[in-house]
Short mmCIF file of C-alpha atoms and ligand atoms in Angstrom, two decimals:
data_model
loop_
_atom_site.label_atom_id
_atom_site.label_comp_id
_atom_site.label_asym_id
_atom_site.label_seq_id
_atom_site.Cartn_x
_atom_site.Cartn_y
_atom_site.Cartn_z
CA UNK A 180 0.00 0.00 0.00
CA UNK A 181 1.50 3.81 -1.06
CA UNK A 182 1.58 6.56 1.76
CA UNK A 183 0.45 9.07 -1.15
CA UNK A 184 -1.26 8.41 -3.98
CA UNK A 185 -2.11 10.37 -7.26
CA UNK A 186 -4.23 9.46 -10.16
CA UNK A 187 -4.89 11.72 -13.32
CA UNK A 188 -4.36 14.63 -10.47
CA UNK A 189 -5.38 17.61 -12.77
CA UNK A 190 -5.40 21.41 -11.41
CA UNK A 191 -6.20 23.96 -14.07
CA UNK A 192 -6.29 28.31 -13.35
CA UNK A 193 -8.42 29.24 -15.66
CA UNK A 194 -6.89 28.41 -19.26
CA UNK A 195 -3.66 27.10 -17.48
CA UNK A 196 -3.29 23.19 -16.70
CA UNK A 197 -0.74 23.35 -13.95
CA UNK A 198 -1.12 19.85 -13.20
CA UNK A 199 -1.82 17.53 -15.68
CA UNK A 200 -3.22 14.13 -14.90
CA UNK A 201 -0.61 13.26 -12.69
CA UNK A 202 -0.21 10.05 -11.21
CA UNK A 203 2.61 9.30 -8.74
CA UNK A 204 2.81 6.94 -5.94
CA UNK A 205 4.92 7.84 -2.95
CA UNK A 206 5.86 4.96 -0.44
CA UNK A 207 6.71 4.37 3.31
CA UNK A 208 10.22 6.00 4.00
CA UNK A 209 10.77 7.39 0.88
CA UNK A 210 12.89 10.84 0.44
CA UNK A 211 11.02 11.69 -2.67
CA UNK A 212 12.49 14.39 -5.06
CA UNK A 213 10.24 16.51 -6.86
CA UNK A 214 11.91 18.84 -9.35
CA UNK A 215 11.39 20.74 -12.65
CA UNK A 216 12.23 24.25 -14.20
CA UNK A 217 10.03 27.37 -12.88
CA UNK A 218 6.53 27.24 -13.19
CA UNK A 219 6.28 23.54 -13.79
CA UNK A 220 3.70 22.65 -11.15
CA UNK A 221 5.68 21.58 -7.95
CA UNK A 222 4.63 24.02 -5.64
CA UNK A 223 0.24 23.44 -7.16
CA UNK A 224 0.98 19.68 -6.71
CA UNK A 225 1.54 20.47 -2.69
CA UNK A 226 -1.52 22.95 -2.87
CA UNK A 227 -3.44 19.91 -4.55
CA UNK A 228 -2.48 17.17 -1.70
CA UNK A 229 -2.75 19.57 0.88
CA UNK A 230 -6.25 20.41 0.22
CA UNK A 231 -5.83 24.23 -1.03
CA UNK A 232 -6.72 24.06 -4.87
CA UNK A 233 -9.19 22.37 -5.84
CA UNK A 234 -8.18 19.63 -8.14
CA UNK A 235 -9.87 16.80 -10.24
CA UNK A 236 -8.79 13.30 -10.55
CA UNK A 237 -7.83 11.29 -6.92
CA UNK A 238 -5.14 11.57 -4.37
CA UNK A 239 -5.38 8.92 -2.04
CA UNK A 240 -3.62 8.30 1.66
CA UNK A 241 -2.86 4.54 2.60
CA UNK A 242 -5.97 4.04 0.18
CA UNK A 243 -7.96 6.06 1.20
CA UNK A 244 -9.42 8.92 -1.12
CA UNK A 245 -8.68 12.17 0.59
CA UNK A 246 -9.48 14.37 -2.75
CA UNK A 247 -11.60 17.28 -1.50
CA UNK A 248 -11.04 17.24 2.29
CA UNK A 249 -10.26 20.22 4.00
CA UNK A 250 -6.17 21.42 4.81
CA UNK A 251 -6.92 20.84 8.61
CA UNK A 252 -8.67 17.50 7.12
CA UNK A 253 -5.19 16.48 5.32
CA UNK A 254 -3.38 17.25 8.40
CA UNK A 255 -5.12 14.92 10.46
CA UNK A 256 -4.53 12.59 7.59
CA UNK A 257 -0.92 12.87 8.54
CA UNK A 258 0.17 14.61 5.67
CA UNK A 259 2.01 18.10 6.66
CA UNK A 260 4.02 20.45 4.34
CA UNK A 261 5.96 23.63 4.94
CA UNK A 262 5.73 26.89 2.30
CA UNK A 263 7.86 28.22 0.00
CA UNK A 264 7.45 31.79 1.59
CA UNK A 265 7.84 31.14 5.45
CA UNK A 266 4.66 31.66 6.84
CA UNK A 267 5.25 31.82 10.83
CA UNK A 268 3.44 34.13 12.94
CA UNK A 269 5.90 36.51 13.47
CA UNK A 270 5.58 38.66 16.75
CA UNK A 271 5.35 35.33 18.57
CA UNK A 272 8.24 33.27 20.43
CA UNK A 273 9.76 30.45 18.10
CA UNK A 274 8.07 28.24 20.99
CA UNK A 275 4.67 29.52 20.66
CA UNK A 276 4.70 28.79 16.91
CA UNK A 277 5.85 25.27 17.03
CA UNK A 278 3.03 24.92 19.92
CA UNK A 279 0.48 26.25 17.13
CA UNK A 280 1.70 23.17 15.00
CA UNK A 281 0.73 20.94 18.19
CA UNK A 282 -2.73 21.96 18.49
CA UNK A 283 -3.05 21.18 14.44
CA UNK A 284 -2.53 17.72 16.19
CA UNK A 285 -4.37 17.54 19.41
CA UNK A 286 -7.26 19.56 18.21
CA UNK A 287 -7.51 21.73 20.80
CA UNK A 288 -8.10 25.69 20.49
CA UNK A 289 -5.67 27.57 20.01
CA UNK A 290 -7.07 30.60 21.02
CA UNK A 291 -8.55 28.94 24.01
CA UNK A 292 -4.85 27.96 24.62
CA UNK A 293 -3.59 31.32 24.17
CA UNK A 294 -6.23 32.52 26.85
CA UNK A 295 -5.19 29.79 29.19
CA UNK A 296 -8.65 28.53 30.18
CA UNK A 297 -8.22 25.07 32.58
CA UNK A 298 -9.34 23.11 30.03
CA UNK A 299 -6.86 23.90 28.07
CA UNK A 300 -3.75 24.24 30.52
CA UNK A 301 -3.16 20.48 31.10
CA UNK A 302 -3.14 20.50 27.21
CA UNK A 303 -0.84 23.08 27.28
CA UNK A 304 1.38 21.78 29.20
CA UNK A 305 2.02 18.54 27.11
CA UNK A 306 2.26 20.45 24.06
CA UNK A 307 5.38 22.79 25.16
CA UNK A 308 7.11 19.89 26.44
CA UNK A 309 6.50 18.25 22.89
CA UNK A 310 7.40 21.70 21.05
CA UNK A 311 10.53 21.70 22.96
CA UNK A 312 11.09 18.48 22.05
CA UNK A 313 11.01 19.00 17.94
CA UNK A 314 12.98 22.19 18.67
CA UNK A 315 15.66 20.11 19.95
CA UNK A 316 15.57 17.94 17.54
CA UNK A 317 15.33 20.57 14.57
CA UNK A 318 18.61 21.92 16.60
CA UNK A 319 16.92 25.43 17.43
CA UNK A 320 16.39 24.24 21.57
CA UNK A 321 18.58 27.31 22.54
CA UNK A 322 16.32 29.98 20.67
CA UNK A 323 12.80 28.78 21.95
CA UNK A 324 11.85 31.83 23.26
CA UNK A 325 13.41 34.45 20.57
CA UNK A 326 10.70 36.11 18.79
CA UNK A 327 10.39 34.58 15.00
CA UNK A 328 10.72 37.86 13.04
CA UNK A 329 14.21 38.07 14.41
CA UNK A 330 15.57 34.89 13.39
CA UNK A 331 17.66 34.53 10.15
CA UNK A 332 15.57 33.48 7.54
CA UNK A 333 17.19 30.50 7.14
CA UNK A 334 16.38 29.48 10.25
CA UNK A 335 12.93 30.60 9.98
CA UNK A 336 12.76 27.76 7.59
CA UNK A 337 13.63 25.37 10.31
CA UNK A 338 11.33 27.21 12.41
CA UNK A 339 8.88 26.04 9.75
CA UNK A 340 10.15 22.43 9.74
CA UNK A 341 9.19 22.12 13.33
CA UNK A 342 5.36 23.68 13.15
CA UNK A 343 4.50 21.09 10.58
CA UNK A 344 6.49 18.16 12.81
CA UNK A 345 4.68 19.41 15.51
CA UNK A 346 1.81 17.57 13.89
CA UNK A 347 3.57 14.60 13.85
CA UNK A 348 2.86 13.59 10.28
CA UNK A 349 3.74 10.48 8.35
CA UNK A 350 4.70 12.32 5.63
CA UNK A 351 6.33 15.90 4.95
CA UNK A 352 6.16 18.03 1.88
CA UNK A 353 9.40 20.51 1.78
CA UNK A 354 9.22 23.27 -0.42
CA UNK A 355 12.35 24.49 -1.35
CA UNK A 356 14.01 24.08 2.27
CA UNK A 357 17.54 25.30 0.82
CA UNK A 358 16.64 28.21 -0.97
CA UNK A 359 18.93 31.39 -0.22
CA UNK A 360 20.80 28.98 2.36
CA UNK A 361 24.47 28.86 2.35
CA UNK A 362 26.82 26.07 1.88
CA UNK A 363 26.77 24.65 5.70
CA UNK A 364 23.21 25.97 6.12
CA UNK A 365 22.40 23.44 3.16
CA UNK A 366 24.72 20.84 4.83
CA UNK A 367 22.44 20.93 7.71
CA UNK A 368 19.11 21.09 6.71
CA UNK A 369 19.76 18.00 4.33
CA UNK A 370 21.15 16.55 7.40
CA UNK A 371 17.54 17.46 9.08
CA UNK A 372 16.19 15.64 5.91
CA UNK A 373 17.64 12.75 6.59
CA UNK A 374 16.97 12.76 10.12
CA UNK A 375 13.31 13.02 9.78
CA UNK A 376 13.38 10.21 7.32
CA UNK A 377 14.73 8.42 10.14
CA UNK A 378 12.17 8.71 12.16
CA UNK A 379 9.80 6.95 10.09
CA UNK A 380 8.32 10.54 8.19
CA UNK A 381 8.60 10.01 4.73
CA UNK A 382 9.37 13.36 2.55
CA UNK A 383 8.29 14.96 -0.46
CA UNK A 384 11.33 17.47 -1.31
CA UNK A 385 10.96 20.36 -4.03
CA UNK A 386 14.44 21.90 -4.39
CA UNK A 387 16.51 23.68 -6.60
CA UNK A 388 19.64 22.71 -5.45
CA UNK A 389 20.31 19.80 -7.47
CA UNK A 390 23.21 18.57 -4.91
CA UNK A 391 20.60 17.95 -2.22
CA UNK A 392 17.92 16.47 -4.46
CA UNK A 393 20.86 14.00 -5.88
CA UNK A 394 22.34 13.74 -2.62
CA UNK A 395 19.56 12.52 -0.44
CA UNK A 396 16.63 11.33 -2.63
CA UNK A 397 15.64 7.56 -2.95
CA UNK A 398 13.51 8.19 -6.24
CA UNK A 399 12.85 11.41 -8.10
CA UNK A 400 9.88 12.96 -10.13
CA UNK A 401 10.35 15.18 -12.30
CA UNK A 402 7.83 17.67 -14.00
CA UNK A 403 7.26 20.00 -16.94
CA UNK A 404 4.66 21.89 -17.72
CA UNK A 405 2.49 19.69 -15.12
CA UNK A 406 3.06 16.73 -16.61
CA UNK A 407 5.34 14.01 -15.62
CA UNK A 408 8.29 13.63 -17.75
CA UNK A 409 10.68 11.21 -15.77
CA UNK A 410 10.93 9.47 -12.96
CA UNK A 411 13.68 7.30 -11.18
CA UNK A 412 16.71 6.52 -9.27
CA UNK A 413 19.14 10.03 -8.85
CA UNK A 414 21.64 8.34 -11.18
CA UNK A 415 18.64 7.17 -13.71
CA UNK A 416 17.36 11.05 -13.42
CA UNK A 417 21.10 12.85 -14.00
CA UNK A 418 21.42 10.67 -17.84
CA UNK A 419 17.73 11.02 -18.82
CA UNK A 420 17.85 13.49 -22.07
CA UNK A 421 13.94 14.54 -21.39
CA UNK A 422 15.44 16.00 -18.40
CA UNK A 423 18.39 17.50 -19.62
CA UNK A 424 15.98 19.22 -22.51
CA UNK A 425 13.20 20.60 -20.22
CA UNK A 426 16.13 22.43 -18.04
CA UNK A 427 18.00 23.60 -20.76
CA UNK A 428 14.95 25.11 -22.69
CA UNK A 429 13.88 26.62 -19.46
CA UNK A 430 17.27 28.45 -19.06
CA UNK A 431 17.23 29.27 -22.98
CA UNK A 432 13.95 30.93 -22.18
CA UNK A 433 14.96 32.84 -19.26
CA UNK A 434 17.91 34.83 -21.09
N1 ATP B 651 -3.00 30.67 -7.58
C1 ATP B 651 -2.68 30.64 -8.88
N2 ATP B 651 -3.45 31.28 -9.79
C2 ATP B 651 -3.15 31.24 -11.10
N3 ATP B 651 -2.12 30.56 -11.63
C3 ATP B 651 -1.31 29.91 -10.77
C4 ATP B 651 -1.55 29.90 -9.35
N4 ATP B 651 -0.60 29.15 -8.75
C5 ATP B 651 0.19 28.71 -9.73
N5 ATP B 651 -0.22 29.16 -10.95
C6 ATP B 651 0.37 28.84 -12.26
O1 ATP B 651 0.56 27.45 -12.32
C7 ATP B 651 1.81 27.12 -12.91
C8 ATP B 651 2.64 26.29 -11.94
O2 ATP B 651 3.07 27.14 -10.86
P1 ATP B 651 3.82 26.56 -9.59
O3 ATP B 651 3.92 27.66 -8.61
O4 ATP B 651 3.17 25.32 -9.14
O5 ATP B 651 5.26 26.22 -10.19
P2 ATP B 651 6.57 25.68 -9.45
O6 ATP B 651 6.97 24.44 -10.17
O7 ATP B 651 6.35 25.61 -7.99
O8 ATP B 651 7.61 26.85 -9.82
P3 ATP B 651 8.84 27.46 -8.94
O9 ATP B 651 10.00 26.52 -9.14
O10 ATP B 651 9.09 28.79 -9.61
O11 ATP B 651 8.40 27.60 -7.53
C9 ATP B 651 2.45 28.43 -13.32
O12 ATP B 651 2.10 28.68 -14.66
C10 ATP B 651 1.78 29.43 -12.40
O13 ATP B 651 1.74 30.71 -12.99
MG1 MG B 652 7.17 26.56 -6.38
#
């Protein structure tokens, strides 16, 4: 049985098809790549799965059909992603946004939470211990109670990592984790990859940075135009001339 499942996935913006029955399976464990030049779809596939756009066709989640259910819906599904353009709530402690990620879990409110009511505070309690917990883990323990806005935005990203752990999701979609990161910033956050893999949380990674999708993936899809045009092993990917073509006529284009 897949984790994540696609079938003729199709998500069209008025006369633009930005996703073009798609069908992909993505197992148990897997550190799936998803690449492709600009504008080829990655970023509307996660919007699809995670219950943003509306799509036609089916995604499925250990077999079951999931197409149409609500982002909060998807999360519960276990299925968690991070944005492209951090999206934390900035005037608020690193801690308190990781805790937001918890209640995504324990379904709790989180206004009730930020109010304190006694309901709540038991609740509350558990959930900074776990937020501390991922914090750790994401290696950002030490700035728990900085505010977000005045992190590095590289660590923001991290910061980002750990809301949508803090759900504690079977499978993560990473959108472009590494982008404006510097050489040991990259170093580390594929390290993170690899570590979350680890614990059992398969990944679905959209990245630029070719060294990291080569470099960590077990299988990689890669898209053009919404469509699928390969798919395989790193090595399989890197000698595939489809490939090679789509990325060379997107950087023809571009100059
Ligand atoms: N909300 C939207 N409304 C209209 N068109 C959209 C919307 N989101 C994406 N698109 C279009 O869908 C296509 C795919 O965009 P998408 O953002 O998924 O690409 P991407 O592969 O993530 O690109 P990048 O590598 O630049 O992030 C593009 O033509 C884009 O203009
Ligand atoms: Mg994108």
């Amino acid at each position: 049985m897949h984790l994540l499942e696609t079938r003729n996935l199709t998500v069209r913006f008025g006369g633009v098809t930005a996703i073009d029955n798609l069908s992909l399976t993505v197992g148990e464990g897997e550190i799936r790549g998803l690449i492709g030049p600009n504008g080829a779809g990655k970023t509307t596939f996660f919007n699809a799965v995670s219950g943003r756009y509306p799509s036609s066709g089916e995604i499925r989640v250990r077999d079951h059909v999931v197409s149409g259910l609500k982002p909060n819906e998807i999360v519960a599904q276990g299925l968690a992603r991070t944005f492209q353009h951090v999206t934390l709530f900035k005037s608020f402690s690193v801690l308190k946004n990781v805790m937001a990620g918890c209640h995504l879990r324990s379904g709790y409110s989180f206004w009730g939470a930020l109010l304190g009511t006694p309901r709540t505070r038991q609740n509350e309690a558990d959930n900074e211990r776990r937020a501390r917990e991922i914090l750790d883990f994401v290696g950002l323990g030490g700035l728990a109670d900085e505010t977000a806005a005045n992190l590095p935005h590289g660590l923001q990203r991290a910061v980002g990592i750990a809301v949508a752990l803090a759900s504690e999701p079977q499978m993560l979609m990473l959108d472009e984790p590494c982008a404006g990161m510097n050489t040991a910033e990259t170093r580390s956050m594929s390290d993170l990859i690899r570590r979350i893999r680890g614990n059992g949380t398969s990944i679905i990674l959209i990245e630029h940075d070719m060294k990291v999708i080569m470099g960590i993936c077990d299988q990689i899809t890669v898209l053009n135009f919404g469509t699928k045009i390969a798919e395989g092993s790193p090595e399989e990917i890197l000698r595939n001339t489809a490939v090679h073509k789509a990325y060379l006529g997107s950087a023809a284009d571009a100059s």
